Amino acid sequence: MFRWLGKQSYRYRWWVVACWLSLFLVALPALPRVSGALEVGGFSSPHTEAARARDLLAREIPEYSPTSLIVLFSHPTLRPEDPEFIAQAHRALSQLSTIPEVDGISWFDQNPGQIAPDGSLAYALVRIDLPPEESQRL
């Protein structure tokens, strides 16, 4: 089948080039509208599961923004209230404060709402001071 397709494509190569050129010319008027769809969030729909999750995060986490980074912490024996758990979490993210784009970190030991009701895990919210397009490259 591919052999036949290759032979036909070679035999009618100028027709193939003409077809592709005509398709390009037909699509040319739509080209300026394509750039919006190719940007970050250009294909997003409010009905997707990711969009619903983003809305839930914005409702439930007071300082959340699309450029925030949520870091979850859990331990098999320690609980988020334990000093050793807190120390390990702070050590894990200690280098983030040296990055100029990091605006700050909201810690679970300062906000008990960032600890799961059953005490199995906690999260820290890293605020990044960049637009969404640039924060993905950080």
GROMACS .gro file of N, CA and C in nm:
model
  414
    1MET      N    1   0.081  -0.119   0.000
    1MET     CA    2   0.000   0.000   0.000
    1MET      C    3   0.086   0.126   0.000
    2PHE      N    4   0.190   0.129   0.087
    2PHE     CA    5   0.275   0.247   0.092
    2PHE      C    6   0.358   0.261  -0.035
    3ARG      N    7   0.390   0.147  -0.093
    3ARG     CA    8   0.466   0.152  -0.218
    3ARG      C    9   0.382   0.218  -0.326
    4TRP      N   10   0.254   0.180  -0.334
    4TRP     CA   11   0.164   0.238  -0.432
    4TRP      C   12   0.146   0.388  -0.406
    5LEU      N   13   0.132   0.424  -0.277
    5LEU     CA   14   0.116   0.565  -0.241
    5LEU      C   15   0.240   0.645  -0.279
    6GLY      N   16   0.357   0.588  -0.254
    6GLY     CA   17   0.481   0.656  -0.292
    6GLY      C   18   0.493   0.674  -0.442
    7LYS      N   19   0.458   0.572  -0.518
    7LYS     CA   20   0.465   0.583  -0.664
    7LYS      C   21   0.370   0.690  -0.715
    8GLN      N   22   0.248   0.691  -0.661
    8GLN     CA   23   0.149   0.789  -0.706
    8GLN      C   24   0.191   0.932  -0.666
    9SER      N   25   0.246   0.944  -0.547
    9SER     CA   26   0.291   1.076  -0.501
    9SER      C   27   0.405   1.127  -0.589
   10TYR      N   28   0.495   1.037  -0.628
   10TYR     CA   29   0.604   1.079  -0.715
   10TYR      C   30   0.554   1.107  -0.856
   11ARG      N   31   0.467   1.023  -0.904
   11ARG     CA   32   0.416   1.039  -1.041
   11ARG      C   33   0.341   1.171  -1.056
   12TYR      N   34   0.261   1.206  -0.954
   12TYR     CA   35   0.181   1.329  -0.960
   12TYR      C   36   0.234   1.433  -0.861
   13ARG      N   37   0.366   1.442  -0.851
   13ARG     CA   38   0.427   1.528  -0.749
   13ARG      C   39   0.388   1.674  -0.764
   14TRP      N   40   0.371   1.723  -0.886
   14TRP     CA   41   0.335   1.864  -0.903
   14TRP      C   42   0.189   1.888  -0.862
   15TRP      N   43   0.105   1.786  -0.878
   15TRP     CA   44  -0.032   1.798  -0.829
   15TRP      C   45  -0.034   1.799  -0.676
   16VAL      N   46   0.052   1.718  -0.617
   16VAL     CA   47   0.061   1.714  -0.471
   16VAL      C   48   0.108   1.849  -0.418
   17VAL      N   49   0.210   1.907  -0.480
   17VAL     CA   50   0.259   2.039  -0.439
   17VAL      C   51   0.150   2.143  -0.457
   18ALA      N   52   0.078   2.137  -0.569
   18ALA     CA   53  -0.030   2.234  -0.594
   18ALA      C   54  -0.142   2.220  -0.491
   19CYS      N   55  -0.176   2.098  -0.453
   19CYS     CA   56  -0.280   2.077  -0.351
   19CYS      C   57  -0.237   2.134  -0.216
   20TRP      N   58  -0.113   2.107  -0.177
   20TRP     CA   59  -0.066   2.161  -0.049
   20TRP      C   60  -0.060   2.313  -0.053
   21LEU      N   61  -0.017   2.369  -0.163
   21LEU     CA   62  -0.011   2.515  -0.175
   21LEU      C   63  -0.150   2.576  -0.169
   22SER      N   64  -0.246   2.513  -0.235
   22SER     CA   65  -0.383   2.567  -0.231
   22SER      C   66  -0.442   2.555  -0.090
   23LEU      N   67  -0.415   2.445  -0.019
   23LEU     CA   68  -0.460   2.432   0.119
   23LEU      C   69  -0.399   2.539   0.209
   24PHE      N   70  -0.273   2.568   0.186
   24PHE     CA   71  -0.207   2.674   0.263
   24PHE      C   72  -0.272   2.809   0.237
   25LEU      N   73  -0.300   2.839   0.110
   25LEU     CA   74  -0.362   2.967   0.076
   25LEU      C   75  -0.504   2.978   0.132
   26VAL      N   76  -0.576   2.867   0.136
   26VAL     CA   77  -0.711   2.869   0.192
   26VAL      C   78  -0.705   2.893   0.343
   27ALA      N   79  -0.604   2.838   0.410
   27ALA     CA   80  -0.592   2.852   0.556
   27ALA      C   81  -0.529   2.984   0.598
   28LEU      N   82  -0.469   3.056   0.507
   28LEU     CA   83  -0.399   3.180   0.539
   28LEU      C   84  -0.486   3.285   0.609
   29PRO      N   85  -0.611   3.308   0.570
   29PRO     CA   86  -0.692   3.408   0.641
   29PRO      C   87  -0.718   3.373   0.788
   30ALA      N   88  -0.716   3.247   0.824
   30ALA     CA   89  -0.741   3.206   0.962
   30ALA      C   90  -0.616   3.214   1.049
   31LEU      N   91  -0.501   3.235   0.989
   31LEU     CA   92  -0.374   3.233   1.062
   31LEU      C   93  -0.367   3.335   1.177
   32PRO      N   94  -0.414   3.459   1.163
   32PRO     CA   95  -0.405   3.553   1.276
   32PRO      C   96  -0.484   3.509   1.399
   33ARG      N   97  -0.589   3.430   1.381
   33ARG     CA   98  -0.670   3.386   1.495
   33ARG      C   99  -0.609   3.266   1.567
   34VAL      N  100  -0.513   3.202   1.508
   34VAL     CA  101  -0.454   3.081   1.566
   34VAL      C  102  -0.364   3.114   1.684
   35SER      N  103  -0.301   3.230   1.685
   35SER     CA  104  -0.203   3.261   1.790
   35SER      C  105  -0.265   3.257   1.929
   36GLY      N  106  -0.391   3.298   1.944
   36GLY     CA  107  -0.456   3.292   2.075
   36GLY      C  108  -0.472   3.151   2.125
   37ALA      N  109  -0.499   3.059   2.036
   37ALA     CA  110  -0.517   2.919   2.077
   37ALA      C  111  -0.384   2.854   2.113
   38LEU      N  112  -0.274   2.908   2.064
   38LEU     CA  113  -0.144   2.848   2.091
   38LEU      C  114  -0.078   2.903   2.216
   39GLU      N  115  -0.138   3.003   2.281
   39GLU     CA  116  -0.084   3.057   2.404
   39GLU      C  117  -0.123   2.968   2.522
   40VAL      N  118  -0.063   2.994   2.638
   40VAL     CA  119  -0.096   2.918   2.758
   40VAL      C  120  -0.243   2.939   2.789
   41GLY      N  121  -0.316   2.832   2.804
   41GLY     CA  122  -0.459   2.840   2.833
   41GLY      C  123  -0.544   2.863   2.710
   42GLY      N  124  -0.485   2.865   2.593
   42GLY     CA  125  -0.561   2.892   2.471
   42GLY      C  126  -0.661   2.784   2.437
   43PHE      N  127  -0.634   2.662   2.477
   43PHE     CA  128  -0.725   2.552   2.448
   43PHE      C  129  -0.812   2.517   2.568
   44SER      N  130  -0.805   2.597   2.675
   44SER     CA  131  -0.876   2.558   2.797
   44SER      C  132  -1.026   2.579   2.782
   45SER      N  133  -1.098   2.494   2.847
   45SER     CA  134  -1.243   2.500   2.849
   45SER      C  135  -1.287   2.495   2.995
   46PRO      N  136  -1.385   2.574   3.034
   46PRO     CA  137  -1.429   2.572   3.173
   46PRO      C  138  -1.499   2.442   3.213
   47HIS      N  139  -1.525   2.356   3.117
   47HIS     CA  140  -1.597   2.231   3.145
   47HIS      C  141  -1.504   2.112   3.166
   48THR      N  142  -1.373   2.131   3.153
   48THR     CA  143  -1.281   2.020   3.172
   48THR      C  144  -1.258   1.994   3.320
   49GLU      N  145  -1.209   1.876   3.350
   49GLU     CA  146  -1.182   1.841   3.489
   49GLU      C  147  -1.072   1.930   3.546
   50ALA      N  148  -0.972   1.964   3.464
   50ALA     CA  149  -0.863   2.050   3.511
   50ALA      C  150  -0.916   2.189   3.546
   51ALA      N  151  -1.007   2.242   3.466
   51ALA     CA  152  -1.064   2.374   3.495
   51ALA      C  153  -1.146   2.370   3.624
   52ARG      N  154  -1.220   2.262   3.644
   52ARG     CA  155  -1.298   2.250   3.768
   52ARG      C  156  -1.205   2.238   3.889
   53ALA      N  157  -1.095   2.167   3.873
   53ALA     CA  158  -0.998   2.155   3.982
   53ALA      C  159  -0.934   2.290   4.012
   54ARG      N  160  -0.902   2.366   3.909
   54ARG     CA  161  -0.845   2.500   3.928
   54ARG      C  162  -0.943   2.591   4.002
   55ASP      N  163  -1.071   2.585   3.967
   55ASP     CA  164  -1.173   2.665   4.036
   55ASP      C  165  -1.186   2.623   4.183
   56LEU      N  166  -1.180   2.493   4.207
   56LEU     CA  167  -1.189   2.443   4.345
   56LEU      C  168  -1.069   2.491   4.427
   57LEU      N  169  -0.950   2.486   4.369
   57LEU     CA  170  -0.831   2.534   4.439
   57LEU      C  171  -0.844   2.682   4.471
   58ALA      N  172  -0.893   2.761   4.377
   58ALA     CA  173  -0.909   2.905   4.399
   58ALA      C  174  -1.011   2.933   4.509
   59ARG      N  175  -1.115   2.851   4.519
   59ARG     CA  176  -1.217   2.869   4.623
   59ARG      C  177  -1.167   2.828   4.761
   60GLU      N  178  -1.095   2.716   4.767
   60GLU     CA  179  -1.058   2.657   4.895
   60GLU      C  180  -0.927   2.710   4.953
   61ILE      N  181  -0.839   2.760   4.869
   61ILE     CA  182  -0.708   2.807   4.917
   61ILE      C  183  -0.703   2.958   4.898
   62PRO      N  184  -0.703   3.034   5.008
   62PRO     CA  185  -0.714   3.180   4.998
   62PRO      C  186  -0.606   3.247   4.912
   63GLU      N  187  -0.482   3.203   4.920
   63GLU     CA  188  -0.374   3.271   4.848
   63GLU      C  189  -0.340   3.206   4.714
   64TYR      N  190  -0.423   3.115   4.669
   64TYR     CA  191  -0.392   3.041   4.545
   64TYR      C  192  -0.406   3.131   4.423
   65SER      N  193  -0.314   3.114   4.330
   65SER     CA  194  -0.323   3.176   4.198
   65SER      C  195  -0.272   3.074   4.097
   66PRO      N  196  -0.296   3.095   3.967
   66PRO     CA  197  -0.250   2.997   3.867
   66PRO      C  198  -0.099   2.977   3.867
   67THR      N  199  -0.025   3.073   3.922
   67THR     CA  200   0.120   3.057   3.925
   67THR      C  201   0.170   3.006   4.059
   68SER      N  202   0.081   2.964   4.146
   68SER     CA  203   0.122   2.907   4.275
   68SER      C  204   0.162   2.761   4.257
   69LEU      N  205   0.248   2.719   4.345
   69LEU     CA  206   0.293   2.580   4.345
   69LEU      C  207   0.254   2.520   4.480
   70ILE      N  208   0.181   2.412   4.478
   70ILE     CA  209   0.138   2.346   4.601
   70ILE      C  210   0.229   2.225   4.624
   71VAL      N  211   0.295   2.224   4.740
   71VAL     CA  212   0.386   2.115   4.775
   71VAL      C  213   0.325   2.038   4.892
   72LEU      N  214   0.298   1.910   4.870
   72LEU     CA  215   0.238   1.825   4.974
   72LEU      C  216   0.346   1.755   5.055
   73PHE      N  217   0.321   1.746   5.185
   73PHE     CA  218   0.412   1.677   5.275
   73PHE      C  219   0.334   1.571   5.352
   74SER      N  220   0.392   1.452   5.363
   74SER     CA  221   0.334   1.347   5.447
   74SER      C  222   0.449   1.262   5.502
   75HIS      N  223   0.420   1.192   5.609
   75HIS     CA  224   0.520   1.107   5.671
   75HIS      C  225   0.448   0.987   5.732
   76PRO      N  226   0.508   0.868   5.725
   76PRO     CA  227   0.438   0.749   5.777
   76PRO      C  228   0.416   0.751   5.928
   77THR      N  229   0.505   0.817   6.003
   77THR     CA  230   0.490   0.815   6.150
   77THR      C  231   0.469   0.954   6.210
   78LEU      N  232   0.525   1.057   6.150
   78LEU     CA  233   0.512   1.192   6.206
   78LEU      C  234   0.383   1.258   6.158
   79ARG      N  235   0.333   1.349   6.240
   79ARG     CA  236   0.213   1.425   6.204
   79ARG      C  237   0.254   1.569   6.175
   80PRO      N  238   0.175   1.643   6.098
   80PRO     CA  239   0.212   1.780   6.061
   80PRO      C  240   0.235   1.874   6.179
   81GLU      N  241   0.184   1.843   6.296
   81GLU     CA  242   0.204   1.929   6.413
   81GLU      C  243   0.338   1.901   6.483
   82ASP      N  244   0.401   1.789   6.452
   82ASP     CA  245   0.527   1.752   6.517
   82ASP      C  246   0.640   1.844   6.473
   83PRO      N  247   0.724   1.887   6.567
   83PRO     CA  248   0.835   1.977   6.532
   83PRO      C  249   0.931   1.917   6.428
   84GLU      N  250   0.955   1.787   6.434
   84GLU     CA  251   1.045   1.723   6.337
   84GLU      C  252   0.984   1.727   6.196
   85PHE      N  253   0.855   1.705   6.185
   85PHE     CA  254   0.785   1.712   6.056
   85PHE      C  255   0.798   1.853   5.999
   86ILE      N  256   0.774   1.953   6.083
   86ILE     CA  257   0.783   2.093   6.039
   86ILE      C  258   0.925   2.126   5.996
   87ALA      N  259   1.024   2.080   6.073
   87ALA     CA  260   1.164   2.108   6.039
   87ALA      C  261   1.202   2.044   5.906
   88GLN      N  262   1.159   1.920   5.884
   88GLN     CA  263   1.191   1.854   5.757
   88GLN      C  264   1.126   1.925   5.639
   89ALA      N  265   1.003   1.971   5.656
   89ALA     CA  266   0.934   2.042   5.549
   89ALA      C  267   1.005   2.173   5.517
   90HIS      N  268   1.045   2.246   5.622
   90HIS     CA  269   1.116   2.372   5.600
   90HIS      C  270   1.251   2.348   5.533
   91ARG      N  271   1.319   2.241   5.571
   91ARG     CA  272   1.447   2.207   5.506
   91ARG      C  273   1.426   2.173   5.359
   92ALA      N  274   1.318   2.103   5.329
   92ALA     CA  275   1.294   2.061   5.190
   92ALA      C  276   1.276   2.180   5.096
   93LEU      N  277   1.218   2.288   5.146
   93LEU     CA  278   1.193   2.405   5.061
   93LEU      C  279   1.285   2.522   5.092
   94SER      N  280   1.390   2.500   5.170
   94SER     CA  281   1.476   2.610   5.212
   94SER      C  282   1.544   2.681   5.095
   95GLN      N  283   1.577   2.610   4.990
   95GLN     CA  284   1.647   2.671   4.877
   95GLN      C  285   1.554   2.753   4.787
   96LEU      N  286   1.423   2.731   4.797
   96LEU     CA  287   1.330   2.805   4.711
   96LEU      C  288   1.332   2.954   4.738
   97SER      N  289   1.357   2.995   4.860
   97SER     CA  290   1.355   3.138   4.892
   97SER      C  291   1.470   3.213   4.827
   98THR      N  292   1.571   3.142   4.777
   98THR     CA  293   1.682   3.209   4.708
   98THR      C  294   1.649   3.240   4.563
   99ILE      N  295   1.542   3.184   4.510
   99ILE     CA  296   1.503   3.211   4.371
   99ILE      C  297   1.431   3.345   4.367
  100PRO      N  298   1.476   3.439   4.285
  100PRO     CA  299   1.417   3.574   4.285
  100PRO      C  300   1.269   3.577   4.250
  101GLU      N  301   1.222   3.483   4.170
  101GLU     CA  302   1.082   3.484   4.128
  101GLU      C  303   0.986   3.431   4.234
  102VAL      N  304   1.039   3.368   4.338
  102VAL     CA  305   0.954   3.317   4.446
  102VAL      C  306   0.917   3.434   4.537
  103ASP      N  307   0.787   3.460   4.544
  103ASP     CA  308   0.735   3.575   4.620
  103ASP      C  309   0.719   3.543   4.768
  104GLY      N  310   0.710   3.418   4.802
  104GLY     CA  311   0.695   3.378   4.941
  104GLY      C  312   0.637   3.239   4.952
  105ILE      N  313   0.638   3.187   5.073
  105ILE     CA  314   0.585   3.053   5.099
  105ILE      C  315   0.488   3.063   5.216
  106SER      N  316   0.368   3.011   5.196
  106SER     CA  317   0.270   3.002   5.304
  106SER      C  318   0.282   2.863   5.365
  107TRP      N  319   0.321   2.857   5.491
  107TRP     CA  320   0.348   2.730   5.557
  107TRP      C  321   0.228   2.678   5.632
  108PHE      N  322   0.218   2.548   5.640
  108PHE     CA  323   0.108   2.483   5.711
  108PHE      C  324   0.115   2.502   5.862
  109ASP      N  325   0.236   2.528   5.915
  109ASP     CA  326   0.246   2.549   6.060
  109ASP      C  327   0.196   2.688   6.100
  110GLN      N  328   0.182   2.778   6.002
  110GLN     CA  329   0.128   2.911   6.028
  110GLN      C  330  -0.021   2.918   5.999
  111ASN      N  331  -0.071   2.825   5.919
  111ASN     CA  332  -0.213   2.822   5.884
  111ASN      C  333  -0.264   2.679   5.900
  112PRO      N  334  -0.333   2.649   6.007
  112PRO     CA  335  -0.381   2.512   6.030
  112PRO      C  336  -0.477   2.462   5.922
  113GLY      N  337  -0.534   2.552   5.843
  113GLY     CA  338  -0.622   2.510   5.734
  113GLY      C  339  -0.548   2.437   5.623
  114GLN      N  340  -0.416   2.441   5.626
  114GLN     CA  341  -0.335   2.373   5.525
  114GLN      C  342  -0.296   2.232   5.569
  115ILE      N  343  -0.358   2.186   5.675
  115ILE     CA  344  -0.336   2.049   5.724
  115ILE      C  345  -0.464   1.971   5.701
  116ALA      N  346  -0.451   1.851   5.649
  116ALA     CA  347  -0.569   1.766   5.623
  116ALA      C  348  -0.643   1.740   5.755
  117PRO      N  349  -0.776   1.731   5.750
  117PRO     CA  350  -0.853   1.707   5.872
  117PRO      C  351  -0.809   1.583   5.950
  118ASP      N  352  -0.766   1.479   5.879
  118ASP     CA  353  -0.722   1.358   5.949
  118ASP      C  354  -0.574   1.364   5.989
  119GLY      N  355  -0.504   1.474   5.956
  119GLY     CA  356  -0.365   1.491   5.995
  119GLY      C  357  -0.267   1.405   5.919
  120SER      N  358  -0.308   1.351   5.806
  120SER     CA  359  -0.220   1.262   5.730
  120SER      C  360  -0.122   1.338   5.641
  121LEU      N  361  -0.156   1.459   5.603
  121LEU     CA  362  -0.066   1.538   5.519
  121LEU      C  363  -0.093   1.686   5.539
  122ALA      N  364   0.003   1.764   5.489
  122ALA     CA  365  -0.008   1.910   5.494
  122ALA      C  366   0.053   1.964   5.367
  123TYR      N  367   0.025   2.090   5.338
  123TYR     CA  368   0.084   2.147   5.217
  123TYR      C  369   0.138   2.286   5.245
  124ALA      N  370   0.237   2.323   5.165
  124ALA     CA  371   0.291   2.459   5.163
  124ALA      C  372   0.257   2.518   5.027
  125LEU      N  373   0.227   2.646   5.026
  125LEU     CA  374   0.190   2.715   4.903
  125LEU      C  375   0.304   2.808   4.865
  126VAL      N  376   0.369   2.781   4.752
  126VAL     CA  377   0.479   2.863   4.704
  126VAL      C  378   0.422   2.962   4.604
  127ARG      N  379   0.434   3.091   4.635
  127ARG     CA  380   0.382   3.196   4.547
  127ARG      C  381   0.493   3.240   4.452
  128ILE      N  382   0.462   3.236   4.322
  128ILE     CA  383   0.559   3.272   4.219
  128ILE      C  384   0.513   3.402   4.155
  129ASP      N  385   0.602   3.499   4.149
  129ASP     CA  386   0.570   3.632   4.098
  129ASP      C  387   0.605   3.642   3.950
  130LEU      N  388   0.534   3.567   3.869
  130LEU     CA  389   0.552   3.568   3.723
  130LEU      C  390   0.416   3.548   3.658
  131PRO      N  391   0.399   3.595   3.535
  131PRO     CA  392   0.276   3.561   3.462
  131PRO      C  393   0.273   3.411   3.433
  132PRO      N  394   0.153   3.354   3.412
  132PRO     CA  395   0.143   3.209   3.389
  132PRO      C  396   0.230   3.159   3.274
  133GLU      N  397   0.245   3.239   3.169
  133GLU     CA  398   0.324   3.195   3.054
  133GLU      C  399   0.470   3.173   3.092
  134GLU      N  400   0.522   3.260   3.178
  134GLU     CA  401   0.663   3.251   3.216
  134GLU      C  402   0.686   3.156   3.333
  135SER      N  403   0.587   3.141   3.419
  135SER     CA  404   0.606   3.057   3.538
  135SER      C  405   0.623   2.910   3.501
  136GLN      N  406   0.574   2.869   3.385
  136GLN     CA  407   0.591   2.730   3.343
  136GLN      C  408   0.736   2.698   3.311
  137ARG      N  409   0.815   2.799   3.280
  137ARG     CA  410   0.955   2.778   3.244
  137ARG      C  411   1.048   2.780   3.366
  138LEU      N  412   0.994   2.816   3.482
  138LEU     CA  413   1.076   2.833   3.602
  138LEU      C  414   1.129   2.702   3.654
   0.00000   0.00000   0.00000
